[in-house]
Tab-separated table of C-alpha atoms in Angstrom:
chain	number	residue	atom	x	y	z
I	1	MET	CA	-0.034	-0.014	-0.050
I	2	SER	CA	1.133	3.482	-0.614
I	3	ALA	CA	0.247	7.093	0.279
I	4	GLY	CA	0.797	10.435	-1.229
I	5	GLY	CA	0.228	13.996	-0.458
I	6	SER	CA	1.899	16.456	1.901
I	7	ALA	CA	1.641	16.194	5.711
I	8	ALA	CA	0.446	19.057	7.849
I	9	ARG	CA	1.984	19.545	11.179
I	10	ALA	CA	-0.251	22.487	12.374
I	11	ASN	CA	-3.508	21.043	13.536
I	12	PRO	CA	-5.527	23.751	15.162
I	13	ALA	CA	-8.685	21.475	15.691
I	14	LEU	CA	-6.524	18.995	17.666
I	15	ALA	CA	-5.305	21.567	20.152
I	16	PRO	CA	-5.727	20.621	23.859
I	17	GLY	CA	-8.530	22.233	25.612
I	18	THR	CA	-11.003	21.824	22.911
I	19	ALA	CA	-14.448	22.251	24.524
I	20	ALA	CA	-15.777	18.755	24.195
I	21	HIS	CA	-19.146	19.901	25.852
I	22	GLN	CA	-19.679	21.971	22.742
I	23	THR	CA	-19.454	18.942	20.350
I	24	ASN	CA	-22.891	18.028	18.781
I	25	LEU	CA	-23.422	14.747	16.969
I	26	GLN	CA	-26.201	14.636	14.591
I	27	LEU	CA	-27.808	11.957	12.417
I	28	VAL	CA	-29.462	13.234	9.260
I	29	ALA	CA	-30.971	11.466	6.216
I	30	GLY	CA	-28.452	11.076	3.429
I	31	ILE	CA	-28.736	9.541	-0.073
I	32	ASP	CA	-27.228	6.149	-0.763
I	33	SER	CA	-25.619	7.399	-4.004
I	34	GLU	CA	-23.027	4.495	-3.918
I	35	PHE	CA	-24.290	1.022	-3.173
I	36	PRO	CA	-22.168	-0.972	-0.668
I	37	ILE	CA	-19.002	-2.093	-2.117
I	38	ARG	CA	-18.950	-5.098	0.143
I	39	PRO	CA	-20.452	-8.385	-1.031
I	40	GLY	CA	-24.075	-8.389	-0.480
I	41	THR	CA	-27.442	-8.398	-2.239
I	42	ARG	CA	-29.293	-5.687	-0.344
I	43	ALA	CA	-28.944	-1.971	0.006
I	44	LEU	CA	-31.099	0.854	1.564
I	45	SER	CA	-32.528	3.629	-0.609
I	46	THR	CA	-31.513	6.153	2.196
I	47	SER	CA	-28.803	5.853	4.981
I	48	PRO	CA	-28.108	8.039	7.907
I	49	MET	CA	-25.326	10.630	7.733
I	50	LEU	CA	-23.296	11.484	11.025
I	51	VAL	CA	-22.609	15.214	11.123
I	52	VAL	CA	-20.542	17.026	13.720
I	53	THR	CA	-21.311	20.565	14.701
I	54	GLY	CA	-20.384	23.043	17.422
I	55	ALA	CA	-16.914	21.704	18.062
I	56	PRO	CA	-14.852	18.935	16.572
I	57	LEU	CA	-15.133	15.365	17.840
I	58	ASP	CA	-11.561	14.895	19.077
I	59	LEU	CA	-10.458	11.729	20.796
I	60	ASP	CA	-7.129	10.610	22.052
I	61	VAL	CA	-6.693	6.837	22.038
I	62	SER	CA	-4.010	4.983	23.967
I	63	ARG	CA	-3.193	1.252	24.484
I	64	SER	CA	-1.368	-0.467	27.273
I	65	GLY	CA	-1.284	-4.169	27.128
I	66	GLY	CA	-4.782	-5.350	26.179
I	67	THR	CA	-6.313	-2.190	27.552
I	68	VAL	CA	-7.574	0.570	25.273
I	69	LYS	CA	-8.491	4.014	26.774
I	70	VAL	CA	-10.110	6.941	25.165
I	71	ARG	CA	-9.925	10.600	26.263
I	72	GLN	CA	-11.943	13.575	25.095
I	73	GLY	CA	-10.729	16.955	26.203
I	74	GLY	CA	-8.428	15.194	28.718
I	75	VAL	CA	-11.356	13.373	30.312
I	76	LEU	CA	-11.322	9.529	30.418
I	77	LEU	CA	-14.405	8.241	28.750
I	78	PRO	CA	-16.424	5.205	30.244
I	79	VAL	CA	-15.728	3.147	27.216
I	80	ARG	CA	-13.206	0.270	26.498
I	81	PRO	CA	-12.866	-0.509	22.813
I	82	LYS	CA	-11.899	-4.161	22.232
I	83	SER	CA	-9.015	-2.932	20.207
I	84	VAL	CA	-7.617	0.233	18.572
I	85	LEU	CA	-8.714	-1.280	15.220
I	86	GLN	CA	-12.236	-1.888	16.230
I	87	GLY	CA	-13.232	1.639	17.447
I	88	LEU	CA	-16.027	2.631	19.822
I	89	PRO	CA	-18.073	-0.449	20.971
I	90	GLY	CA	-21.873	-0.198	19.726
I	91	PHE	CA	-21.494	3.478	18.760
I	92	PHE	CA	-23.973	3.083	15.956
I	93	ARG	CA	-27.284	1.260	16.695
I	94	TRP	CA	-29.902	0.569	13.948
I	95	LYS	CA	-33.206	-1.332	13.664
I	96	LEU	CA	-35.163	-2.032	10.589
I	97	LEU	CA	-38.720	-2.021	11.236
I	98	GLY	CA	-41.600	-3.737	9.252
I	99	ALA	CA	-45.003	-2.120	8.661
I	100	ASP	CA	-46.424	-3.680	11.896
I	101	GLY	CA	-43.435	-2.306	13.887
I	102	SER	CA	-41.694	-5.599	14.235
I	103	VAL	CA	-37.874	-5.683	14.175
I	104	VAL	CA	-36.769	-7.208	10.826
I	105	ALA	CA	-33.046	-6.694	11.330
I	106	SER	CA	-30.825	-4.889	13.802
I	107	ALA	CA	-27.158	-4.326	14.743
I	108	ASP	CA	-25.044	-2.483	17.295
I	109	VAL	CA	-21.963	-1.476	15.242
I	110	ASP	CA	-18.418	-0.758	16.513
I	111	VAL	CA	-17.321	2.463	14.974
I	112	CYS	CA	-13.951	4.031	14.496
I	113	PRO	CA	-14.710	7.627	13.680
I	114	MET	CA	-12.180	7.883	11.009
I	115	PRO	CA	-13.922	7.930	7.637
I	116	GLY	CA	-11.669	8.087	4.496
I	117	THR	CA	-9.513	5.123	4.878
I	118	VAL	CA	-9.330	2.277	2.509
I	119	PHE	CA	-10.952	0.145	5.182
I	120	THR	CA	-13.815	2.184	6.438
I	121	ALA	CA	-16.719	1.219	4.122
I	122	ASP	CA	-15.704	-2.404	4.538
I	123	ALA	CA	-14.964	-2.407	8.249
I	124	TRP	CA	-16.813	0.514	9.999
I	125	HIS	CA	-19.698	1.191	7.598
I	126	PHE	CA	-18.595	4.724	6.618
I	127	ASN	CA	-18.476	6.392	3.290
I	128	GLN	CA	-16.012	9.197	2.460
I	129	LEU	CA	-15.800	12.319	4.736
I	130	VAL	CA	-17.561	15.235	3.259
I	131	ASN	CA	-17.294	19.028	4.097
I	132	LEU	CA	-20.828	20.026	4.583
I	133	ASP	CA	-20.323	23.746	5.451
I	134	PRO	CA	-17.294	24.960	3.331
I	135	ALA	CA	-18.448	28.611	3.214
I	136	ASN	CA	-18.545	28.905	7.027
I	137	PRO	CA	-15.185	30.310	8.331
I	138	ALA	CA	-15.423	28.072	11.461
I	139	THR	CA	-15.231	24.893	9.160
I	140	PRO	CA	-11.675	23.677	8.481
I	141	ALA	CA	-11.001	23.461	4.719
I	142	LYS	CA	-9.596	19.932	5.201
I	143	SER	CA	-9.751	17.383	7.872
I	144	PRO	CA	-6.930	17.629	10.452
I	145	TYR	CA	-7.526	14.131	11.617
I	146	PRO	CA	-5.722	10.940	10.307
I	147	GLN	CA	-8.059	9.180	7.955
I	148	GLU	CA	-7.281	5.865	9.522
I	149	CYS	CA	-8.117	4.130	12.770
I	150	GLY	CA	-4.988	2.358	13.663
I	151	ASP	CA	-3.731	-1.182	14.096
I	152	PRO	CA	-4.542	-3.581	16.982
I	153	LEU	CA	-1.003	-3.091	18.156
I	154	SER	CA	-0.977	0.684	17.801
I	155	THR	CA	-0.070	2.395	21.060
I	156	HIS	CA	-1.501	5.831	20.454
I	157	ALA	CA	-4.052	7.078	17.858
I	158	ARG	CA	-6.081	10.215	17.087
I	159	TRP	CA	-9.728	9.746	16.213
I	160	GLY	CA	-12.104	12.605	15.190
I	161	PHE	CA	-14.524	14.447	12.866
I	162	PRO	CA	-14.009	18.144	12.175
I	163	ASN	CA	-16.658	20.681	12.886
I	164	GLY	CA	-18.930	21.007	9.935
I	165	TRP	CA	-18.014	17.694	8.268
I	166	GLY	CA	-19.918	14.456	7.957
I	167	ALA	CA	-19.989	10.957	6.582
I	168	GLN	CA	-22.620	8.627	5.543
I	169	PHE	CA	-23.127	5.265	7.275
I	170	HIS	CA	-23.792	2.232	5.210
I	171	VAL	CA	-26.270	-0.008	6.879
I	172	GLN	CA	-25.426	-3.628	6.048
I	173	VAL	CA	-28.866	-5.079	5.411
I	174	PRO	CA	-28.888	-8.978	5.678
I	175	ASP	CA	-29.264	-10.670	2.386
I	176	ALA	CA	-32.365	-12.578	3.652
I	177	THR	CA	-34.373	-9.360	4.092
I	178	PRO	CA	-37.258	-9.122	1.531
I	179	PRO	CA	-37.197	-6.090	-0.747
I	180	GLY	CA	-39.873	-3.476	0.130
I	181	SER	CA	-40.744	-0.580	2.350
I	182	TYR	CA	-39.529	-0.371	5.957
I	183	THR	CA	-38.724	2.183	8.607
I	184	LEU	CA	-35.132	2.632	9.723
I	185	ASP	CA	-34.567	3.611	13.403
I	186	ALA	CA	-31.016	4.658	13.993
I	187	THR	CA	-29.039	6.189	16.996
I	188	VAL	CA	-25.476	7.328	17.277
I	189	ASN	CA	-23.670	7.382	20.652
I	190	PRO	CA	-26.636	5.583	22.191
I	191	ASP	CA	-25.077	5.108	25.523
I	192	GLY	CA	-23.848	8.674	25.786
I	193	VAL	CA	-20.130	7.570	26.214
I	194	VAL	CA	-18.897	10.484	24.030
I	195	ARG	CA	-19.470	13.945	25.667
I	196	GLU	CA	-21.845	16.229	23.749
I	197	ALA	CA	-23.533	19.581	24.074
I	198	THR	CA	-26.971	17.638	23.607
I	199	ARG	CA	-28.030	14.232	22.611
I	200	ASP	CA	-31.281	15.500	21.058
I	201	ASP	CA	-30.064	15.106	17.612
I	202	ASN	CA	-28.591	11.468	17.928
I	203	HIS	CA	-31.724	9.727	16.820
I	204	LEU	CA	-33.137	9.406	13.358
I	205	ARG	CA	-36.279	7.547	12.119
I	206	ILE	CA	-36.853	7.590	8.325
I	207	PRO	CA	-38.862	5.428	5.762
I	208	VAL	CA	-36.576	3.450	3.611
I	209	GLU	CA	-36.705	0.992	0.679
I	210	VAL	CA	-34.713	-2.226	0.861
I	211	ILE	CA	-33.467	-2.794	-2.762
I	212	ASP	CA	-32.499	-6.133	-4.325
I	213	LEU	CA	-29.118	-5.583	-5.970
I	214	THR	CA	-29.252	-8.773	-7.868
I	215	SER	CA	-31.994	-7.630	-10.338
I	216	GLY	CA	-32.593	-5.138	-13.089
I	217	ALA	CA	-30.802	-1.790	-13.106
I	218	PHE	CA	-29.938	-2.046	-9.423
I	219	ALA	CA	-27.667	-5.032	-10.184
I	220	GLU	CA	-25.825	-2.852	-12.833
I	221	GLN	CA	-25.519	0.129	-10.250
I	222	ALA	CA	-24.156	-2.092	-7.586
I	223	ALA	CA	-21.635	-3.640	-9.880
I	224	ALA	CA	-20.586	-0.198	-11.166
I	225	ALA	CA	-20.276	1.094	-7.570
I	226	ARG	CA	-18.004	-1.751	-6.641
I	227	GLN	CA	-15.833	-1.225	-9.773
I	228	ARG	CA	-15.500	2.378	-8.888
I	229	PHE	CA	-14.201	1.499	-5.435
I	230	ALA	CA	-11.801	-1.001	-6.922
I	231	ASP	CA	-10.566	1.477	-9.361
I	232	ARG	CA	-9.902	4.133	-6.738
I	233	GLN	CA	-7.921	1.785	-4.623
I	234	ALA	CA	-5.963	0.132	-7.571
I	235	ALA	CA	-2.354	1.096	-7.691
I	236	GLY	CA	-1.339	3.251	-10.708
I	237	MET	CA	-3.950	5.897	-10.595
I	238	PRO	CA	-2.871	8.912	-12.616
I	239	ARG	CA	-1.482	11.561	-10.272
I	240	PRO	CA	0.033	15.102	-10.945
I	241	GLY	CA	3.554	14.711	-12.124
I	242	VAL	CA	3.108	10.945	-12.862
I	243	ALA	CA	2.401	9.388	-16.232
I	244	ALA	CA	-0.776	7.597	-16.544
I	245	PRO	CA	-0.851	3.936	-17.493
I	246	GLY	CA	0.073	3.590	-21.190
I	247	ALA	CA	1.630	6.905	-21.445
I	248	ALA	CA	5.093	7.276	-23.035
I	249	PRO	CA	8.107	7.553	-20.533
I	250	GLY	CA	8.568	11.123	-19.703
I	251	ALA	CA	5.078	12.157	-20.578
I	252	ALA	CA	4.050	13.195	-16.981
I	253	SER	CA	2.747	16.720	-17.002
I	254	GLY	CA	4.799	17.354	-20.143
I	255	ALA	CA	8.147	17.206	-18.106
I	256	ALA	CA	11.507	15.855	-19.231
I	257	PRO	CA	12.529	12.573	-17.395
I	258	ALA	CA	13.663	13.246	-13.817
I	259	GLN	CA	17.353	13.423	-13.295
I	260	VAL	CA	19.189	11.631	-10.571
I	261	PRO	CA	20.034	14.103	-7.769
I	262	GLY	CA	23.373	14.860	-6.296
I	263	VAL	CA	24.430	12.690	-3.354
I	264	THR	CA	25.593	14.212	-0.058
I	265	SER	CA	28.224	11.874	1.065
I	266	ASP	CA	28.833	13.286	4.555
I	267	ASP	CA	25.299	12.691	5.862
I	268	SER	CA	26.678	10.893	9.014
I	269	ALA	CA	28.350	14.137	10.122
I	270	ARG	CA	25.050	16.252	9.752
I	271	GLN	CA	22.361	16.780	12.296
I	272	VAL	CA	19.677	14.456	11.018
I	273	ASP	CA	16.268	13.403	12.491
I	274	LEU	CA	16.673	9.660	11.732
I	275	PRO	CA	13.855	7.131	11.096
I	276	ASP	CA	13.688	3.994	12.956
I	277	LEU	CA	12.289	0.883	11.300
I	278	VAL	CA	10.377	-1.384	13.459
I	279	PRO	CA	8.262	-4.425	12.184
I	280	LEU	CA	5.225	-5.127	14.065
I	281	PRO	CA	4.626	-8.783	14.829
I	282	SER	CA	2.586	-10.526	12.272
I	283	GLU	CA	-1.178	-10.354	12.347
I	284	ASN	CA	-4.319	-11.601	10.507
I	285	ILE	CA	-2.765	-15.015	10.110
I	286	ALA	CA	-4.546	-17.920	8.352
I	287	THR	CA	-3.761	-21.114	6.481
I	288	ARG	CA	-5.037	-22.017	3.157
I	289	HIS	CA	-4.436	-24.725	0.446
I	290	SER	CA	-3.320	-23.776	-3.093
I	291	GLY	CA	-2.616	-26.270	-5.747
I	292	THR	CA	-0.421	-28.952	-3.912
I	293	ALA	CA	0.776	-26.624	-1.154
I	294	ASP	CA	-0.269	-25.732	2.208
I	295	LEU	CA	0.425	-22.011	2.900
I	296	LEU	CA	0.481	-19.693	5.846
I	297	ARG	CA	-0.546	-16.069	4.935
I	298	PHE	CA	-0.180	-13.085	7.264
I	299	ASN	CA	-0.177	-9.208	7.474
I	300	SER	CA	2.964	-7.396	8.110
I	301	THR	CA	3.324	-3.831	9.171
I	302	MET	CA	6.587	-1.950	8.847
I	303	THR	CA	6.524	1.071	11.131
I	304	ASN	CA	8.757	4.191	11.438
I	305	LEU	CA	9.081	4.959	15.172
I	306	GLY	CA	11.848	7.354	14.756
I	307	ARG	CA	11.884	11.160	14.813
I	308	GLY	CA	12.506	11.685	10.975
I	309	ARG	CA	10.539	10.658	7.879
I	310	LEU	CA	11.809	7.446	6.080
I	311	GLN	CA	11.901	8.651	2.372
I	312	VAL	CA	13.240	7.010	-0.627
I	313	ASP	CA	13.262	8.588	-4.077
I	314	GLY	CA	13.684	6.389	-7.053
I	315	PHE	CA	14.941	7.369	-10.577
I	316	ARG	CA	14.905	5.385	-13.860
I	317	SER	CA	17.858	7.453	-15.251
I	318	GLY	CA	20.924	5.277	-15.143
I	319	ALA	CA	19.120	2.170	-13.919
I	320	PRO	CA	18.725	-1.125	-15.701
I	321	ASP	CA	15.401	-1.848	-17.354
I	322	GLY	CA	12.725	-2.517	-14.788
I	323	GLN	CA	14.574	-0.840	-11.980
I	324	MET	CA	15.223	2.584	-10.377
I	325	LEU	CA	18.192	3.825	-8.547
I	326	ALA	CA	17.110	4.485	-4.886
I	327	TYR	CA	18.189	7.282	-2.544
I	328	GLN	CA	17.255	7.778	0.878
I	329	VAL	CA	16.544	11.355	1.758
I	330	LEU	CA	17.476	12.590	5.258
I	331	PHE	CA	15.727	15.499	7.094
I	332	HIS	CA	16.212	17.730	10.148
I	333	ASN	CA	13.234	19.768	11.273
I	334	GLY	CA	11.432	18.735	8.244
I	335	VAL	CA	14.092	20.127	5.842
I	336	GLU	CA	16.143	17.875	3.514
I	337	VAL	CA	19.738	17.860	4.650
I	338	ALA	CA	21.296	14.845	2.751
I	339	ARG	CA	20.755	12.122	0.264
I	340	ARG	CA	22.522	8.796	0.137
I	341	PRO	CA	22.345	5.726	-2.132
I	342	ALA	CA	19.890	3.054	-0.877
I	343	GLY	CA	19.959	0.360	-3.466
I	344	THR	CA	17.191	-0.048	-5.976
I	345	LEU	CA	13.305	-0.122	-6.652
I	346	VAL	CA	12.007	-2.743	-8.884
I	347	PHE	CA	8.802	-2.665	-10.904
I	348	GLU	CA	6.268	-5.288	-9.815
I	349	ALA	CA	4.160	-6.093	-12.885
I	350	ASP	CA	1.498	-7.948	-10.926
I	351	GLU	CA	0.792	-5.115	-8.801
I	352	ASN	CA	1.583	-2.409	-11.416
I	353	GLU	CA	3.813	-0.512	-8.870
I	354	TRP	CA	7.471	0.167	-7.952
I	355	HIS	CA	8.727	-1.525	-4.891
I	356	PHE	CA	11.707	-0.604	-2.684
I	357	ASP	CA	13.812	-3.770	-2.873
I	358	PHE	CA	14.763	-5.939	0.152
I	359	LEU	CA	12.958	-3.721	2.717
I	360	ALA	CA	12.021	-6.878	4.721
I	361	ARG	CA	12.555	-10.524	4.991
I	362	TYR	CA	9.783	-12.857	6.081
I	363	GLN	CA	10.533	-16.274	7.576
I	364	LEU	CA	9.155	-19.068	9.561
I	365	VAL	CA	11.463	-20.364	12.363
I	366	ASP	CA	11.053	-23.510	14.417
I	367	ALA	CA	11.587	-23.790	18.232
I	368	ALA	CA	15.252	-23.999	17.813
I	369	GLY	CA	15.361	-20.805	15.719
I	370	THR	CA	16.067	-22.639	12.349
I	371	VAL	CA	14.546	-21.126	9.364
I	372	VAL	CA	12.225	-23.668	7.837
I	373	ALA	CA	10.422	-21.453	5.149
I	374	SER	CA	10.923	-18.031	3.674
I	375	SER	CA	8.433	-15.670	1.825
I	376	GLY	CA	9.147	-14.677	-1.707
I	377	LYS	CA	8.063	-10.968	-1.029
I	378	ILE	CA	11.076	-8.916	-0.059
I	379	GLY	CA	9.939	-5.384	-1.104
I	380	PHE	CA	7.059	-3.102	-1.270
I	381	CYS	CA	5.859	0.377	-1.871
I	382	MET	CA	6.246	2.299	1.240
I	383	ALA	CA	3.276	4.410	2.591
I	384	ASP	CA	1.385	5.901	5.615
I	385	VAL	CA	-1.280	3.173	6.059
I	386	HIS	CA	-1.761	2.724	9.836
I	387	GLN	CA	-1.170	5.291	12.608
I	388	VAL	CA	0.899	3.395	15.137
I	389	ASP	CA	2.068	5.952	17.612
I	390	ALA	CA	0.236	9.418	17.377
I	391	ALA	CA	2.334	10.429	20.396
I	392	ASN	CA	5.589	10.459	18.298
I	393	PRO	CA	7.143	13.933	18.340
I	394	GLY	CA	7.441	13.911	14.557
I	395	PHE	CA	3.847	12.471	13.961
I	396	VAL	CA	2.095	14.342	10.986
I	397	THR	CA	-1.410	14.015	9.603
I	398	PRO	CA	-1.156	12.850	5.893
I	399	ASP	CA	-3.512	14.235	3.382
I	400	PHE	CA	-4.140	10.724	2.240
I	401	THR	CA	-3.931	7.179	3.411
I	402	GLY	CA	-4.024	4.295	0.985
I	403	PHE	CA	-2.956	3.708	-2.524
I	404	ASP	CA	-1.294	6.724	-4.196
I	405	GLY	CA	2.392	6.943	-4.457
I	406	CYS	CA	3.847	3.784	-6.058
I	407	GLY	CA	4.047	4.916	-9.663
I	408	VAL	CA	3.195	2.971	-12.826
I	409	ALA	CA	5.223	1.245	-15.527
I	410	PRO	CA	6.281	4.407	-17.523
I	411	SER	CA	6.973	6.549	-14.251
I	412	GLN	CA	10.403	8.178	-14.453
I	413	SER	CA	10.622	8.731	-10.757
I	414	VAL	CA	8.801	7.843	-7.597
I	415	ARG	CA	8.722	9.116	-4.061
I	416	GLU	CA	7.823	6.762	-1.340
I	417	TRP	CA	7.734	7.179	2.458
I	418	ILE	CA	6.662	6.294	5.953
I	419	ASP	CA	6.213	9.172	8.299
I	420	PRO	CA	7.056	9.107	11.993
I	421	GLY	CA	4.431	7.286	14.014
I	422	TRP	CA	3.024	5.486	10.890
I	423	GLY	CA	3.257	2.047	9.495
I	424	ASP	CA	2.807	0.446	6.143
I	425	GLU	CA	0.777	-2.816	6.110
I	426	TYR	CA	1.005	-5.528	3.610
I	427	ASP	CA	-0.996	-8.735	3.144
I	428	GLN	CA	0.977	-11.808	1.932
I	429	LEU	CA	-1.872	-12.894	-0.352
I	430	PHE	CA	-0.170	-14.576	-3.229
I	431	SER	CA	1.246	-18.070	-3.109
I	432	GLU	CA	4.834	-16.900	-3.564
I	433	GLN	CA	4.497	-14.312	-0.816
I	434	ALA	CA	2.973	-16.791	1.821
I	435	LEU	CA	5.126	-19.206	3.835
I	436	ASP	CA	5.026	-22.835	2.504
I	437	ILE	CA	4.157	-25.099	5.449
I	438	THR	CA	3.351	-28.138	3.340
I	439	ASN	CA	6.341	-30.231	4.686
I	440	GLN	CA	6.327	-28.740	8.320
I	441	PRO	CA	4.889	-30.950	11.050
I	442	ASN	CA	2.359	-29.620	13.441
I	443	GLY	CA	3.805	-27.690	16.350
I	444	THR	CA	4.807	-24.330	17.507
I	445	TYR	CA	6.763	-21.956	15.223
I	446	ARG	CA	7.361	-18.205	14.891
I	447	ILE	CA	6.857	-15.820	12.027
I	448	GLN	CA	10.045	-13.683	11.927
I	449	ILE	CA	10.207	-10.330	10.158
I	450	LEU	CA	13.537	-8.577	9.523
I	451	ALA	CA	13.519	-5.062	8.584
I	452	ASP	CA	16.152	-3.807	6.005
I	453	PRO	CA	18.137	-6.970	6.266
I	454	ASP	CA	20.839	-5.687	3.949
I	455	HIS	CA	21.377	-2.481	5.898
I	456	LYS	CA	20.581	-0.159	2.790
I	457	LEU	CA	18.974	2.517	5.083
I	458	ARG	CA	20.377	4.910	7.658
I	459	GLU	CA	18.246	4.749	10.828
I	460	ALA	CA	18.364	5.578	14.588
I	461	THR	CA	18.984	1.845	15.745
I	462	ARG	CA	18.917	-1.634	14.420
I	463	ASP	CA	18.348	-3.263	17.753
I	464	ASN	CA	14.575	-3.398	17.092
I	465	ASN	CA	14.616	-4.544	13.448
I	466	THR	CA	13.310	-8.037	14.222
I	467	SER	CA	9.798	-9.026	15.294
I	468	LEU	CA	8.459	-12.566	16.165
I	469	ARG	CA	4.997	-13.880	16.365
I	470	THR	CA	4.129	-17.374	17.864
I	471	VAL	CA	1.916	-19.580	15.738
I	472	VAL	CA	0.743	-23.023	16.412
I	473	LEU	CA	0.230	-25.233	13.410
I	474	GLY	CA	-2.283	-28.180	13.340
I	475	GLY	CA	-4.674	-30.096	11.121
I	476	GLN	CA	-4.059	-32.419	8.298
I	477	PRO	CA	-2.407	-32.074	4.839
I	478	GLN	CA	-4.647	-29.881	2.625
I	479	ALA	CA	-6.617	-28.802	5.708
I	480	ARG	CA	-3.987	-27.280	8.047
I	481	THR	CA	-4.976	-25.106	10.941
I	482	VAL	CA	-3.220	-22.314	12.812
I	483	THR	CA	-3.808	-20.858	16.355
I	484	VAL	CA	-2.383	-17.543	17.304
I	485	PRO	CA	-1.898	-16.631	20.872
I	486	PRO	CA	-2.449	-13.062	21.894
I	487	ILE	CA	0.556	-10.738	22.024
I	488	ASP	CA	1.082	-7.968	24.573
I	489	GLY	CA	-2.450	-8.670	25.866
I	490	VAL	CA	-3.963	-8.122	22.351
I	491	ASP	CA	-5.991	-10.791	20.345
I	492	THR	CA	-5.129	-9.341	17.004
I	493	GLU	CA	-6.851	-12.104	15.275
I	494	ALA	CA	-10.274	-11.338	16.779
I	495	ALA	CA	-9.858	-7.767	15.963
I	496	TRP	CA	-9.182	-8.403	12.240
I	497	ALA	CA	-11.969	-11.004	12.019
I	498	ALA	CA	-14.377	-8.386	13.689
I	499	ILE	CA	-14.036	-5.935	10.821
I	500	HIS	CA	-14.276	-8.536	8.122
I	501	ARG	CA	-10.590	-8.417	6.958
I	502	THR	CA	-9.877	-12.056	7.119
I	503	PHE	CA	-8.750	-13.914	4.042
């Protein structure tokens, strides 16, 4: 995954002392202009929209062991999220009522108030964040909050909605619900755990139609909506300064091919805010059978817990076909102070993007520490995907999280980074990326992740470049199982399963 856009350090809406009692959460009727992108055969004609007025919804989230705490304006709230990833428990409650008033379907939905991330519509039932009052001087022109909830192992996160902004909920109607006319009864913050000026606007009751997405024009609309979502998230979307797929090399913005910059060789003598690569222990772990092989797939998140941005610029000029020369850019107080060679980037045709080579190594080790399997994935496009430590002194709020900065085949240069306090998550989905456990007997193993194994990058320390996650293999050939004990008090597997991000 990759991210682009600048990062803003000044966040007035996040300033301590925000009057939480002035925050007002409202539910209003929205229009379901895009049908749900998740698999499903039902949609609502109208969905509620959450709107924040009066003052921003500003929440500080911290995790110690398995305990997650949420503060608003410095006040500890009476709520305990199951994990940082899952958000506020039961924050959105809805019931679908039949003509006789009977409850046809209902749900209490855990909500991470962070619309905009690539996961939100899939996990937390949000659509994109929208500025509903742009002509009002009190409404910020852009959201100052990270558009991402966090990882189950995040230690600090910022959640929030700006004043004057809103986002539409998607109500996931069960497929067995008969199409027809109903009443939707919905409430946000039903237990009052978030402090508000008033809760009078938290409830909405509206007539709705349940639509069958498998028939007629609605089926076409649903398919088109899902395709639009896939297109938005696909790597290789045209961006300013980057050639669109199929364009000739050097065609981006009419500019000449980028030239390799000068290299500052004495960067070690300069005052530098160094990044610090730290791989999180593996998560979202599962077995699957493919062809004749039993495989172990997993998520990996490479974090930057240093004070400076980890940035790598790549240039086609002077590089072999299918490669870019990579340069690490070093900063002090946000200003570039040096560049140094950092190996290569390679073009990954299957994903249509440029990957920084040998950023990580993934291995399965047995009880004796012997490597028994290795992943074929060694590089990826660096990006801000999960906020991991929002308390990091260098933490910034990116303009965008998700797919945006990996380049495409004809790109002449790319810029990839992980900002302080952020992590880049990858899913080892393909057979060559997963760990082959076909010939491994049942028992206890550990997934080992090594960051920058070839020491191509300069960072604050290498003492934390290895992570280990215990897994217990079981089952039979072609039907292997895996059990993953909690780590640091966190059941990461339950968290990922709860937001429907299992594989």
